[in-house]
Amino acid sequence: MEKTQHTHRAPVSHQPLVVEKGNLGEIGSLVEVEINGIPYKVPIGTTILEACRQNNIHIPTLCYHEDLCLAGVCRICVVEVEGMKVLPTSCTFPITNRIKVRTTSEKVRKARRHILDLLLSEHYGECYSCHRNGNCELQTLAKEYGVDFYRFGHITERRHKVDKSSYSVIRDMDKCILCKRCVRTCIDLQEVGALEATQRGDMTTISTFLDKPLADVICINCGQCINRCPTAALKANDPSDEIWAAIDDPEMHVVIQTAPSPRSGIGEEFGCEPGTSMTYKLNTALRMIGFDAVLDTNFSADLTIMEEGTELLLRLKKLLVEGDSSVKLPQFTSCSPGWIKYIEHFYPDFLDYLSSCKSPQQMFGAVIKTFYAQERNIDPNKIVTVALMPCSAKKFECNRPEMTDSGFKDVDYGLTTREMAQMIREAGLHLPELQNSAFDEPFGDTGSGLIFGATGGVMESALRTAYALVTGRPVPFENLQILPCRGFEGVREASVLLENVLPDWSFLEGVNLKFMIAHGTANAKKVMDALARGELKDIHFVEIMACPGGCIGGGGQPIPTSPEIRQKRAELIYNEAADLEINESFRNPSIKYIYEKFLTEGPCRHLSHKLLHTHYVKRGKYID
Amino acid sequence: MPILNKLVIFDENNIEDSLKKAISSEPQDVVMEIRESGLKGRGGAGFPTGTKWLLARSAHADKKFVVCNADEGEPGTFKDRILLDEYTKLVFEGMVIAGYAIGAQKGFLYLRGEYRYLFDKLTKYLEQMRKENRLGNNILGSNYSFDIEIRLGSGAYVCGEESALIESLEGHRGEARNRPPYPVNTGYLGYPTIVNNVETFAVAHIIVAKGAEWYSKYGTSKSTGTKLLSISGDCKKPGVYEVPFGTTISDILKLVEAENTKAVQVGGASGFCIPKAEFDRTVAFEDVSTGGSVIIFNETRDMLQVLENFMEFFVEESCGQCTPCRIGNVKLLEGLMKIRNNDCSLSYIHELVDLGRSMQIASKCGLGQSSPNPFISIMEHFENEIFSQR
């Protein structure tokens, strides 16, 4: 399972206790702790909260999150430790010697209730007019503690303006309880640092640099903060009203493409266990809602592989055959719009290393408004393209001014998994009970695009295709499963030896194709710093996903998130992929079809460059 | 500002060459001398200084730090200013001695932003010490090297809390850390760090010179020595006084010639309000503990106004990270406003006192843990007066 690694940006005090030899005893040695009169044994350094959770003793939490460094600020998890005058927070208290803990004493219950009452007194608005109604940690606690009145009053007027500046993330600080999960997500988990607490006392608020609108600062739109917000202070910019309007307009042909990750997560919105497949039920739901066509983003993922793989081979050829030393290697993937904005802000001098390929979402948008319109004989002016994505950054991406190569806005709306679930609920449908149905043609077949959803998936797909193109043989891995690509390690590195290559690719004979995979921008930073130090000279290809776990952990996915949930979503994707007949992008009949019928010059040629490739913006960190 | 009642610290005869004496003895002997003296932290919390030094000394690390907490921000406290200004030697050499005792190479004086006017003078003093080889490399010809850097605070009260002070030193927002781990193990930049009050270092200097036994003649068995008090409010002779621990409130009132006193706030805004009936109580860690602030209120004072003043202070000075302190203080203040507007039931005030008790135990740091003290103690003693006047 994914291990949370804390970076140097987390203050020392926010890091979990490190038990070293000689520090507090042997690593892994057990210590006895008495909780509510019952003795337990736990490894030394275990926090009281962990000890309680391991033993099914419930402790409420708000600021604690499995993925994040410690804060100990909400104080809701306080417990009584014998011999201490004050109540420590169980989430921060490491057990290093024999202690006696009470989780249910009068002091503890009163303090927790007081804390809850205080938070509620400053929590603006009512639950029934809130998008987190039914999935709010504060609301859950209020129910748990039987809150039926506001002991210390209730705020009746807004104190903050809602920041709707960003295409991706909307901030409503009147809903904020100052747990700082977003701050810790941004600065520690993702190492971006767009959010921080400003002011103090009751004036404290989570803010941006100089309180600028989120759209004007270095936010990369990854939405990881949304996934970890316990309340409704953060949400994605929801386009569902516009989408409903398009659906309800009989003149408009509304096409939706669905990515694999939302399909792996959306069941959670309907009470299913993480890792429950909804792909084909979702198709039915979307048609019932009124979408005119339901297409599979796997197609354009395969298309991405064709273009990106070819681009890599061309770069290698330029270097090895033409001896052009200006070729930028390693080539970095460009599917993740959060990663793109990250590199534009933080490493603007390295944009040439990025593949020029658009993301699958944007490629599909351009194809729908050109080839699809042509094939189906529909006026592209009357086509609305919606992309169901696990991602908040996709909303920004589809609004980038350069994403209009079809002559229209290539993708009109990016919709998150959560917003899709809301539309389905609103239509009165219960997703898990629906029948299965297939995707619409002509892009109904799947190659290996499915596994894009998990970190390493793009790399694995690209290698399958590149290896096969170069050698004429499938990759030398059992069932084509390139296991070194899989897993949740922050930065992974592996290689594939190219042997007995086809004559066209003789310059690659004996080349050990080396690749790296990183997920989460904190890990991307490690890779980029290594690149800047000149340490990646022998690497050919790097996959980077902005979100921890890859797209399955995207900022548009169902809340909550945890390493365990992300693992289950990834497992589902790999299991579904294992059942596919075709597992190589270039063998996908739909891919063959589009290169025969439309992109007739082949990958990375004139028309595909026009429609499927893009350029990037040197943003830097300077803020006006 | 008159300096009165010269006993230990304020008696120039006591200022001897402790530095030389300390450095020529073993570090652990210095720690033991401090331990035996029973010296407790003069910032008000009263943690045994010798124990703190011993913990830092026994922590394994390649670097250790000494921090002098000169962020004297408690309302009604001004004794550290006098020490820094007029007894600089005691403070800085006390830091060197502490550094020697725990094995530190570097010290910081965290100077309250409002004391910027002392910065140049203190910097010159450090230069002088370096010239005299009482600071810097191989102090007084020994193998021991230690230097002191002065850092200015920026006006946040919470930075007087030791872990918030360390955060501030590191360049972060002034917010208290989680405890454990404690600064003696994980302090500045993660290294073992002792944070002591200005007065503690001055006293340590004297203890090294005169010995633990001599020092513990003063005070009580649980609170040895003397305490500097910053006395202000309704009295004829406000100022900084040195009194032995165990001195009663009424003796202090006599000393400063206070008349018609109704109440005394001991320990500043975060301290307790002592009513007339309890003036026989004593200043001591086991009775009424104080970092030095003593504020006197005579019969003309409106205790509601006094309390409002304190609570406004906390509402503004809460760092805002933890719930009980950030919102709790606001609720306590709002309750007082309600009383003023004749819009508050007695039962709601009791509800707030109850809230205050939760804040005392559930807040993250000493600020939130002590901010309800004036509310609780003034309501305990003056509830009738406050309500009957409305």
mmCIF file of C-alpha atoms in Angstrom, chain A residues 15-269:
data_model
loop_
_atom_site.group_PDB
_atom_site.id
_atom_site.type_symbol
_atom_site.label_atom_id
_atom_site.label_comp_id
_atom_site.label_asym_id
_atom_site.label_seq_id
_atom_site.Cartn_x
_atom_site.Cartn_y
_atom_site.Cartn_z
ATOM 1 C CA GLN A 15 6.044 14.835 11.510
ATOM 2 C CA PRO A 16 5.329 11.540 13.148
ATOM 3 C CA LEU A 17 7.797 10.455 15.779
ATOM 4 C CA VAL A 18 10.692 8.556 14.313
ATOM 5 C CA VAL A 19 11.740 5.719 16.528
ATOM 6 C CA GLU A 20 15.413 5.055 16.080
ATOM 7 C CA LYS A 21 17.594 2.508 17.696
ATOM 8 C CA GLY A 22 18.747 3.731 21.033
ATOM 9 C CA ASN A 23 16.278 6.577 20.914
ATOM 10 C CA LEU A 24 13.341 5.003 22.657
ATOM 11 C CA GLY A 25 14.200 1.335 22.459
ATOM 12 C CA GLU A 26 14.369 -1.155 19.635
ATOM 13 C CA ILE A 27 12.330 -0.462 16.528
ATOM 14 C CA GLY A 28 9.176 -2.505 16.623
ATOM 15 C CA SER A 29 9.443 -3.364 20.291
ATOM 16 C CA LEU A 30 6.115 -3.430 22.037
ATOM 17 C CA VAL A 31 4.846 -1.203 24.773
ATOM 18 C CA GLU A 32 1.801 -1.747 26.906
ATOM 19 C CA VAL A 33 -0.964 0.812 26.932
ATOM 20 C CA GLU A 34 -4.109 0.688 29.006
ATOM 21 C CA ILE A 35 -7.133 2.120 27.235
ATOM 22 C CA ASN A 36 -10.331 2.448 29.246
ATOM 23 C CA GLY A 37 -8.997 -0.106 31.705
ATOM 24 C CA ILE A 38 -8.088 -2.740 29.125
ATOM 25 C CA PRO A 39 -4.407 -3.437 28.421
ATOM 26 C CA TYR A 40 -3.144 -3.583 24.831
ATOM 27 C CA LYS A 41 0.315 -4.013 23.349
ATOM 28 C CA VAL A 42 1.375 -1.763 20.506
ATOM 29 C CA PRO A 43 4.677 -1.051 18.752
ATOM 30 C CA ILE A 44 6.541 1.767 20.445
ATOM 31 C CA GLY A 45 5.814 5.122 18.806
ATOM 32 C CA THR A 46 2.237 4.175 17.829
ATOM 33 C CA THR A 47 -0.049 7.122 18.443
ATOM 34 C CA ILE A 48 -2.955 6.808 20.837
ATOM 35 C CA LEU A 49 -5.315 7.277 17.888
ATOM 36 C CA GLU A 50 -3.689 4.464 15.923
ATOM 37 C CA ALA A 51 -3.741 2.218 18.965
ATOM 38 C CA CYS A 52 -7.436 2.918 19.445
ATOM 39 C CA ARG A 53 -8.320 2.391 15.784
ATOM 40 C CA GLN A 54 -6.413 -0.880 15.691
ATOM 41 C CA ASN A 55 -8.534 -2.028 18.593
ATOM 42 C CA ASN A 56 -11.880 -0.720 17.379
ATOM 43 C CA ILE A 57 -12.094 2.081 19.889
ATOM 44 C CA HIS A 58 -13.755 5.014 18.188
ATOM 45 C CA ILE A 59 -12.182 8.451 18.464
ATOM 46 C CA PRO A 60 -13.612 11.340 16.455
ATOM 47 C CA THR A 61 -11.196 13.264 14.224
ATOM 48 C CA LEU A 62 -11.351 16.307 11.976
ATOM 49 C CA CYS A 63 -7.895 17.639 11.243
ATOM 50 C CA TYR A 64 -6.298 14.196 11.162
ATOM 51 C CA HIS A 65 -5.943 12.578 7.744
ATOM 52 C CA GLU A 66 -4.099 9.396 6.924
ATOM 53 C CA ASP A 67 -2.373 10.985 3.936
ATOM 54 C CA LEU A 68 -1.145 14.072 5.756
ATOM 55 C CA CYS A 69 1.394 15.178 8.293
ATOM 56 C CA LEU A 70 0.066 15.844 11.776
ATOM 57 C CA ALA A 71 -1.554 19.062 12.929
ATOM 58 C CA GLY A 72 -3.297 18.493 16.249
ATOM 59 C CA VAL A 73 -5.303 21.678 15.826
ATOM 60 C CA CYS A 74 -8.984 20.762 15.820
ATOM 61 C CA ARG A 75 -8.582 19.107 19.249
ATOM 62 C CA ILE A 76 -11.666 16.926 18.774
ATOM 63 C CA CYS A 77 -9.644 13.753 19.325
ATOM 64 C CA VAL A 78 -8.482 14.677 22.833
ATOM 65 C CA VAL A 79 -8.165 11.898 25.388
ATOM 66 C CA GLU A 80 -7.238 11.741 29.025
ATOM 67 C CA VAL A 81 -3.812 10.400 29.897
ATOM 68 C CA GLU A 82 -3.267 9.589 33.544
ATOM 69 C CA GLY A 83 -0.824 11.985 35.160
ATOM 70 C CA MET A 84 -1.326 14.784 32.636
ATOM 71 C CA LYS A 85 -3.160 17.950 33.624
ATOM 72 C CA VAL A 86 -4.270 18.672 30.084
ATOM 73 C CA LEU A 87 -5.912 16.465 27.490
ATOM 74 C CA PRO A 88 -3.498 15.618 24.679
ATOM 75 C CA THR A 89 -4.690 14.990 21.136
ATOM 76 C CA SER A 90 -4.629 11.272 20.461
ATOM 77 C CA CYS A 91 -3.569 11.833 16.831
ATOM 78 C CA THR A 92 -0.265 13.404 17.846
ATOM 79 C CA PHE A 93 0.575 11.547 21.028
ATOM 80 C CA PRO A 94 3.112 8.757 20.509
ATOM 81 C CA ILE A 95 3.038 5.957 23.046
ATOM 82 C CA THR A 96 6.603 5.530 24.242
ATOM 83 C CA ASN A 97 6.057 4.200 27.707
ATOM 84 C CA ARG A 98 3.319 2.557 29.691
ATOM 85 C CA ILE A 99 0.411 4.982 29.889
ATOM 86 C CA LYS A 100 -3.196 4.810 30.937
ATOM 87 C CA VAL A 101 -5.662 6.403 28.553
ATOM 88 C CA ARG A 102 -9.326 7.199 28.952
ATOM 89 C CA THR A 103 -11.351 8.013 25.857
ATOM 90 C CA THR A 104 -14.770 8.314 27.458
ATOM 91 C CA SER A 105 -14.324 10.286 30.659
ATOM 92 C CA GLU A 106 -16.474 13.267 31.556
ATOM 93 C CA LYS A 107 -13.665 15.715 30.796
ATOM 94 C CA VAL A 108 -13.127 14.177 27.395
ATOM 95 C CA ARG A 109 -16.784 14.073 26.445
ATOM 96 C CA LYS A 110 -17.361 17.647 27.607
ATOM 97 C CA ALA A 111 -14.295 18.990 25.863
ATOM 98 C CA ARG A 112 -15.193 17.300 22.590
ATOM 99 C CA ARG A 113 -18.749 18.549 22.743
ATOM 100 C CA HIS A 114 -17.529 22.061 23.514
ATOM 101 C CA ILE A 115 -15.132 21.953 20.579
ATOM 102 C CA LEU A 116 -17.909 20.781 18.303
ATOM 103 C CA ASP A 117 -20.270 23.474 19.592
ATOM 104 C CA LEU A 118 -17.601 26.108 18.969
ATOM 105 C CA LEU A 119 -16.969 24.923 15.423
ATOM 106 C CA LEU A 120 -20.679 24.872 14.664
ATOM 107 C CA SER A 121 -21.143 28.374 16.026
ATOM 108 C CA GLU A 122 -18.850 29.738 13.320
ATOM 109 C CA HIS A 123 -19.871 27.380 10.536
ATOM 110 C CA TYR A 124 -21.979 29.437 8.173
ATOM 111 C CA GLY A 125 -25.103 28.134 6.481
ATOM 112 C CA GLU A 126 -27.345 25.129 6.835
ATOM 113 C CA CYS A 127 -26.760 21.512 5.898
ATOM 114 C CA TYR A 128 -29.680 21.224 3.479
ATOM 115 C CA SER A 129 -28.260 23.913 1.211
ATOM 116 C CA CYS A 130 -24.789 22.424 1.153
ATOM 117 C CA HIS A 131 -23.187 20.231 -1.473
ATOM 118 C CA ARG A 132 -21.524 18.101 1.193
ATOM 119 C CA ASN A 133 -24.837 17.261 2.841
ATOM 120 C CA GLY A 134 -24.613 13.591 3.722
ATOM 121 C CA ASN A 135 -20.858 13.429 3.264
ATOM 122 C CA CYS A 136 -19.548 16.002 5.730
ATOM 123 C CA GLU A 137 -17.341 15.106 8.647
ATOM 124 C CA LEU A 138 -18.639 17.990 10.736
ATOM 125 C CA GLN A 139 -22.229 16.994 10.085
ATOM 126 C CA THR A 140 -21.428 13.393 10.980
ATOM 127 C CA LEU A 141 -19.919 14.510 14.262
ATOM 128 C CA ALA A 142 -22.896 16.719 15.036
ATOM 129 C CA LYS A 143 -25.087 13.689 14.628
ATOM 130 C CA GLU A 144 -22.754 11.495 16.645
ATOM 131 C CA TYR A 145 -22.881 13.954 19.526
ATOM 132 C CA GLY A 146 -26.609 14.524 19.241
ATOM 133 C CA VAL A 147 -26.317 18.245 18.607
ATOM 134 C CA ASP A 148 -29.847 19.651 18.526
ATOM 135 C CA PHE A 149 -29.199 23.307 19.279
ATOM 136 C CA TYR A 150 -26.459 25.871 18.881
ATOM 137 C CA ARG A 151 -25.062 26.180 22.395
ATOM 138 C CA PHE A 152 -22.919 29.172 21.568
ATOM 139 C CA GLY A 153 -25.085 30.722 18.877
ATOM 140 C CA HIS A 154 -24.680 30.470 15.130
ATOM 141 C CA ILE A 155 -23.162 32.841 12.624
ATOM 142 C CA THR A 156 -25.833 34.394 10.409
ATOM 143 C CA GLU A 157 -23.819 36.521 8.036
ATOM 144 C CA ARG A 158 -21.081 35.721 5.606
ATOM 145 C CA ARG A 159 -17.597 36.868 6.545
ATOM 146 C CA HIS A 160 -15.868 35.920 3.314
ATOM 147 C CA LYS A 161 -16.564 36.146 -0.384
ATOM 148 C CA VAL A 162 -16.681 32.850 -2.209
ATOM 149 C CA ASP A 163 -13.660 32.647 -4.513
ATOM 150 C CA LYS A 164 -15.006 31.400 -7.837
ATOM 151 C CA SER A 165 -12.083 32.667 -9.878
ATOM 152 C CA SER A 166 -10.620 29.262 -10.671
ATOM 153 C CA TYR A 167 -11.929 27.011 -13.426
ATOM 154 C CA SER A 168 -11.186 24.131 -11.103
ATOM 155 C CA VAL A 169 -11.433 24.845 -7.371
ATOM 156 C CA ILE A 170 -13.964 27.019 -5.573
ATOM 157 C CA ARG A 171 -13.213 28.188 -2.048
ATOM 158 C CA ASP A 172 -15.935 29.091 0.446
ATOM 159 C CA MET A 173 -14.076 30.086 3.584
ATOM 160 C CA ASP A 174 -17.307 30.543 5.541
ATOM 161 C CA LYS A 175 -17.532 26.758 5.592
ATOM 162 C CA CYS A 176 -13.931 26.364 6.691
ATOM 163 C CA ILE A 177 -13.190 24.916 10.133
ATOM 164 C CA LEU A 178 -9.449 25.652 9.882
ATOM 165 C CA CYS A 179 -8.347 22.039 10.127
ATOM 166 C CA LYS A 180 -5.571 22.951 7.664
ATOM 167 C CA ARG A 181 -5.858 19.708 5.779
ATOM 168 C CA CYS A 182 -5.847 21.739 2.552
ATOM 169 C CA VAL A 183 -2.745 23.616 3.657
ATOM 170 C CA ARG A 184 -0.952 20.417 4.533
ATOM 171 C CA THR A 185 -2.129 18.792 1.299
ATOM 172 C CA CYS A 186 -0.865 21.679 -0.748
ATOM 173 C CA ILE A 187 2.440 22.329 0.924
ATOM 174 C CA ASP A 188 3.426 18.920 2.175
ATOM 175 C CA LEU A 189 1.677 16.216 0.174
ATOM 176 C CA GLN A 190 1.928 18.079 -3.145
ATOM 177 C CA GLU A 191 4.715 20.591 -2.374
ATOM 178 C CA VAL A 192 2.899 23.355 -4.173
ATOM 179 C CA GLY A 193 2.150 25.747 -1.343
ATOM 180 C CA ALA A 194 -0.670 27.809 -2.809
ATOM 181 C CA LEU A 195 -2.587 27.853 0.479
ATOM 182 C CA GLU A 196 -1.581 28.978 3.956
ATOM 183 C CA ALA A 197 -3.195 30.350 7.076
ATOM 184 C CA THR A 198 -3.058 34.119 7.402
ATOM 185 C CA GLN A 199 -4.098 36.539 10.129
ATOM 186 C CA ARG A 200 -4.515 35.225 13.631
ATOM 187 C CA GLY A 201 -7.032 34.527 16.334
ATOM 188 C CA ASP A 202 -10.598 34.665 15.187
ATOM 189 C CA MET A 203 -9.478 36.434 12.020
ATOM 190 C CA THR A 204 -7.440 33.421 10.950
ATOM 191 C CA THR A 205 -8.277 32.300 7.478
ATOM 192 C CA ILE A 206 -6.821 30.041 4.848
ATOM 193 C CA SER A 207 -5.620 32.241 2.099
ATOM 194 C CA THR A 208 -3.477 32.547 -0.982
ATOM 195 C CA PHE A 209 -0.453 34.738 -1.641
ATOM 196 C CA LEU A 210 -1.605 38.276 -0.805
ATOM 197 C CA ASP A 211 -5.165 36.930 -0.736
ATOM 198 C CA LYS A 212 -5.206 36.816 -4.532
ATOM 199 C CA PRO A 213 -7.941 34.885 -6.334
ATOM 200 C CA LEU A 214 -6.994 31.233 -6.650
ATOM 201 C CA ALA A 215 -6.890 31.580 -10.439
ATOM 202 C CA ASP A 216 -4.061 34.098 -10.138
ATOM 203 C CA VAL A 217 -1.708 32.147 -7.920
ATOM 204 C CA ILE A 218 0.391 29.025 -8.392
ATOM 205 C CA CYS A 219 -2.464 26.596 -7.751
ATOM 206 C CA ILE A 220 -2.059 23.629 -10.088
ATOM 207 C CA ASN A 221 -5.775 22.736 -9.911
ATOM 208 C CA CYS A 222 -5.061 19.173 -8.726
ATOM 209 C CA GLY A 223 -7.974 19.372 -6.302
ATOM 210 C CA GLN A 224 -6.255 17.178 -3.724
ATOM 211 C CA CYS A 225 -7.338 19.782 -1.164
ATOM 212 C CA ILE A 226 -10.974 19.193 -2.119
ATOM 213 C CA ASN A 227 -10.614 15.466 -1.535
ATOM 214 C CA ARG A 228 -9.333 16.066 1.959
ATOM 215 C CA CYS A 229 -11.595 18.927 3.061
ATOM 216 C CA PRO A 230 -13.867 17.628 5.831
ATOM 217 C CA THR A 231 -16.579 20.205 5.033
ATOM 218 C CA ALA A 232 -17.784 22.182 2.038
ATOM 219 C CA ALA A 233 -15.098 24.849 2.133
ATOM 220 C CA LEU A 234 -13.586 23.532 -1.076
ATOM 221 C CA LYS A 235 -15.344 22.163 -4.090
ATOM 222 C CA ALA A 236 -14.815 21.740 -7.783
ATOM 223 C CA ASN A 237 -16.275 24.271 -10.190
ATOM 224 C CA ASP A 238 -19.460 22.437 -11.145
ATOM 225 C CA PRO A 239 -20.700 22.809 -14.757
ATOM 226 C CA SER A 240 -23.680 20.485 -14.389
ATOM 227 C CA ASP A 241 -26.277 23.228 -14.838
ATOM 228 C CA GLU A 242 -24.825 24.078 -18.233
ATOM 229 C CA ILE A 243 -24.672 20.406 -19.117
ATOM 230 C CA TRP A 244 -28.314 19.886 -18.151
ATOM 231 C CA ALA A 245 -29.208 22.882 -20.305
ATOM 232 C CA ALA A 246 -27.358 21.383 -23.279
ATOM 233 C CA ILE A 247 -29.048 18.019 -22.739
ATOM 234 C CA ASP A 248 -32.425 19.690 -22.528
ATOM 235 C CA ASP A 249 -31.800 21.583 -25.764
ATOM 236 C CA PRO A 250 -33.084 19.330 -28.588
ATOM 237 C CA GLU A 251 -30.821 21.048 -31.111
ATOM 238 C CA MET A 252 -27.664 20.017 -29.347
ATOM 239 C CA HIS A 253 -25.871 16.723 -29.749
ATOM 240 C CA VAL A 254 -24.306 16.111 -26.348
ATOM 241 C CA VAL A 255 -21.430 13.635 -26.307
ATOM 242 C CA ILE A 256 -19.833 12.394 -23.124
ATOM 243 C CA GLN A 257 -16.531 10.572 -22.862
ATOM 244 C CA THR A 258 -15.871 8.653 -19.664
ATOM 245 C CA ALA A 259 -12.422 7.987 -18.279
ATOM 246 C CA PRO A 260 -11.576 4.736 -16.468
ATOM 247 C CA SER A 261 -10.960 6.293 -13.063
ATOM 248 C CA PRO A 262 -14.402 7.811 -12.503
ATOM 249 C CA ARG A 263 -15.841 4.460 -13.472
ATOM 250 C CA SER A 264 -13.747 2.822 -10.793
ATOM 251 C CA GLY A 265 -14.826 5.321 -8.158
ATOM 252 C CA ILE A 266 -18.385 6.384 -8.842
ATOM 253 C CA GLY A 267 -19.879 3.320 -7.150
ATOM 254 C CA GLU A 268 -18.627 4.723 -3.840
ATOM 255 C CA GLU A 269 -21.029 7.635 -4.311
#
